């Protein structure tokens, strides 16, 4: 899995450099351009789809959260492999993954990364006896790193997106459009469900057009016009909307099964346990876990853990 993952990351970054070279922009302009044009982000071939009508591959945006979640999974495996083998290539691969993550505008990925390793480090600290000196040095390192990034302000896609989000909130007193559109979508959906509770049991069916129609109907009922998106943008809202309460229950059961399975599988199992906890939280504002890429990779991880750590 790591061998395939290493090639995925190398190809992804190579394509990113190819676009930089072919578009003829300065590095700063190119980073700014790719911040708002997701189809040019380094997501490998995961943003390529086959148009059955034309028979041609087309680039799409909006999947960087899925690819980013996959990168965090690769990072966990790479770090574990590095700790176990101290293999030099694992160091290089870990660095390449972090570079790849930095050129995605996925806040979901950043949050997943922070939650996974934040929970894991907290777990280690609570179970171990670290000296105060070690803790102070760690905090000092984090402080220096944060200040360095604030002063240096490197041209990195993820930093640009976070800076835009913070400036949007400070200047206009509200969150950026991506966040507000999701909030409006959820508001309209839950208002409709509240007024039509018969849909809670079985949902509307997996039909994006029907979902958007329901949002429009609710707008008309309330006499408002709210900018929103045409998809649930949440694993939990999506399973509830498309399949009803039973589908939502099965979705939560999927996470619970993974947590129980990984809970007592050694160091790697604990890392993956907190990764799944992070997925549960980040999929509240996304649905990366439903993507074929994530489901297939989680399946491979399950088989690996079952074979080697069972």
PDB file of N, CA and C in Angstrom, residues 1 3 5 17 34 37 57 65 68 76 79 101 104 151 179-180 183 216 220 225 238 259 263-264 271 280 298:
ATOM      1  N   UNK A   1       0.825  -1.211   0.000  1.00  0.00           N
ATOM      2  CA  UNK A   1       0.000   0.000   0.000  1.00  0.00           C
ATOM      3  C   UNK A   1       0.860   1.263   0.000  1.00  0.00           C
ATOM      4  N   UNK A   3       3.956   1.477  -1.149  1.00  0.00           N
ATOM      5  CA  UNK A   3       4.644   1.598  -2.437  1.00  0.00           C
ATOM      6  C   UNK A   3       3.749   2.287  -3.459  1.00  0.00           C
ATOM      7  N   UNK A   5       1.191   4.167  -2.707  1.00  0.00           N
ATOM      8  CA  UNK A   5       0.979   5.523  -2.215  1.00  0.00           C
ATOM      9  C   UNK A   5       2.125   6.451  -2.546  1.00  0.00           C
ATOM     10  N   UNK A  17       3.972  20.420 -10.628  1.00  0.00           N
ATOM     11  CA  UNK A  17       5.114  21.137 -11.210  1.00  0.00           C
ATOM     12  C   UNK A  17       4.960  21.298 -12.720  1.00  0.00           C
ATOM     13  N   UNK A  34      -3.934  28.312  -8.164  1.00  0.00           N
ATOM     14  CA  UNK A  34      -4.368  26.966  -7.782  1.00  0.00           C
ATOM     15  C   UNK A  34      -5.160  26.960  -6.478  1.00  0.00           C
ATOM     16  N   UNK A  37      -8.602  27.379  -8.057  1.00  0.00           N
ATOM     17  CA  UNK A  37      -8.929  26.503  -9.184  1.00  0.00           C
ATOM     18  C   UNK A  37      -8.538  25.079  -8.803  1.00  0.00           C
ATOM     19  N   UNK A  57     -11.152  12.142 -20.935  1.00  0.00           N
ATOM     20  CA  UNK A  57     -11.006  12.410 -19.504  1.00  0.00           C
ATOM     21  C   UNK A  57     -11.105  13.911 -19.261  1.00  0.00           C
ATOM     22  N   UNK A  65     -10.629  17.298  -0.567  1.00  0.00           N
ATOM     23  CA  UNK A  65     -10.828  16.795   0.788  1.00  0.00           C
ATOM     24  C   UNK A  65     -10.702  15.284   0.850  1.00  0.00           C
ATOM     25  N   UNK A  68      -7.043  14.520   0.322  1.00  0.00           N
ATOM     26  CA  UNK A  68      -6.325  14.925   1.530  1.00  0.00           C
ATOM     27  C   UNK A  68      -6.494  13.932   2.664  1.00  0.00           C
ATOM     28  N   UNK A  76       0.151   8.401   8.252  1.00  0.00           N
ATOM     29  CA  UNK A  76       0.158   7.530   9.430  1.00  0.00           C
ATOM     30  C   UNK A  76       0.979   6.271   9.156  1.00  0.00           C
ATOM     31  N   UNK A  79       4.778   7.155   8.830  1.00  0.00           N
ATOM     32  CA  UNK A  79       5.416   7.429  10.122  1.00  0.00           C
ATOM     33  C   UNK A  79       5.606   6.140  10.917  1.00  0.00           C
ATOM     34  N   UNK A 101       0.118  17.786   1.066  1.00  0.00           N
ATOM     35  CA  UNK A 101      -0.995  18.300   1.873  1.00  0.00           C
ATOM     36  C   UNK A 101      -1.003  19.824   1.887  1.00  0.00           C
ATOM     37  N   UNK A 104      -2.919  21.676  -0.902  1.00  0.00           N
ATOM     38  CA  UNK A 104      -4.358  21.466  -1.040  1.00  0.00           C
ATOM     39  C   UNK A 104      -5.084  22.531  -0.230  1.00  0.00           C
ATOM     40  N   UNK A 151       5.759  35.120  10.183  1.00  0.00           N
ATOM     41  CA  UNK A 151       6.698  36.122   9.668  1.00  0.00           C
ATOM     42  C   UNK A 151       7.086  35.823   8.227  1.00  0.00           C
ATOM     43  N   UNK A 179     -18.309  28.159   3.682  1.00  0.00           N
ATOM     44  CA  UNK A 179     -18.901  27.794   4.969  1.00  0.00           C
ATOM     45  C   UNK A 179     -20.355  28.237   5.040  1.00  0.00           C
ATOM     46  N   UNK A 180     -20.627  29.479   4.630  1.00  0.00           N
ATOM     47  CA  UNK A 180     -21.998  29.995   4.720  1.00  0.00           C
ATOM     48  C   UNK A 180     -22.949  29.225   3.810  1.00  0.00           C
ATOM     49  N   UNK A 183     -23.899  26.062   5.665  1.00  0.00           N
ATOM     50  CA  UNK A 183     -24.823  26.357   6.765  1.00  0.00           C
ATOM     51  C   UNK A 183     -26.227  26.624   6.237  1.00  0.00           C
ATOM     52  N   UNK A 216     -35.055  24.280  -2.686  1.00  0.00           N
ATOM     53  CA  UNK A 216     -35.760  25.370  -3.371  1.00  0.00           C
ATOM     54  C   UNK A 216     -37.189  25.506  -2.859  1.00  0.00           C
ATOM     55  N   UNK A 220     -38.992  28.808  -0.995  1.00  0.00           N
ATOM     56  CA  UNK A 220     -40.276  29.398  -1.366  1.00  0.00           C
ATOM     57  C   UNK A 220     -41.229  29.448  -0.180  1.00  0.00           C
ATOM     58  N   UNK A 225     -34.274  33.794  -0.068  1.00  0.00           N
ATOM     59  CA  UNK A 225     -33.364  33.277  -1.085  1.00  0.00           C
ATOM     60  C   UNK A 225     -31.980  33.174  -0.455  1.00  0.00           C
ATOM     61  N   UNK A 238     -26.080  13.787   4.661  1.00  0.00           N
ATOM     62  CA  UNK A 238     -26.273  13.046   3.417  1.00  0.00           C
ATOM     63  C   UNK A 238     -26.950  11.708   3.629  1.00  0.00           C
ATOM     64  N   UNK A 259     -13.823   1.542  15.082  1.00  0.00           N
ATOM     65  CA  UNK A 259     -13.208   1.912  16.356  1.00  0.00           C
ATOM     66  C   UNK A 259     -13.012   0.691  17.248  1.00  0.00           C
ATOM     67  N   UNK A 263      -9.258  -0.667  18.255  1.00  0.00           N
ATOM     68  CA  UNK A 263      -8.962  -0.237  19.619  1.00  0.00           C
ATOM     69  C   UNK A 263      -7.827  -0.966  20.299  1.00  0.00           C
ATOM     70  N   UNK A 264      -7.621  -2.243  19.997  1.00  0.00           N
ATOM     71  CA  UNK A 264      -6.591  -3.027  20.687  1.00  0.00           C
ATOM     72  C   UNK A 264      -5.662  -3.705  19.682  1.00  0.00           C
ATOM     73  N   UNK A 271      -3.137   4.590  16.436  1.00  0.00           N
ATOM     74  CA  UNK A 271      -3.041   5.719  15.499  1.00  0.00           C
ATOM     75  C   UNK A 271      -4.225   5.729  14.537  1.00  0.00           C
ATOM     76  N   UNK A 280     -14.691  10.816  11.731  1.00  0.00           N
ATOM     77  CA  UNK A 280     -16.053  10.999  12.223  1.00  0.00           C
ATOM     78  C   UNK A 280     -16.372  12.479  12.406  1.00  0.00           C
ATOM     79  N   UNK A 298      -9.516   2.147   3.101  1.00  0.00           N
ATOM     80  CA  UNK A 298      -9.871   1.666   4.438  1.00  0.00           C
ATOM     81  C   UNK A 298     -10.031   0.148   4.440  1.00  0.00           C
TER      82      UNK A 298
END
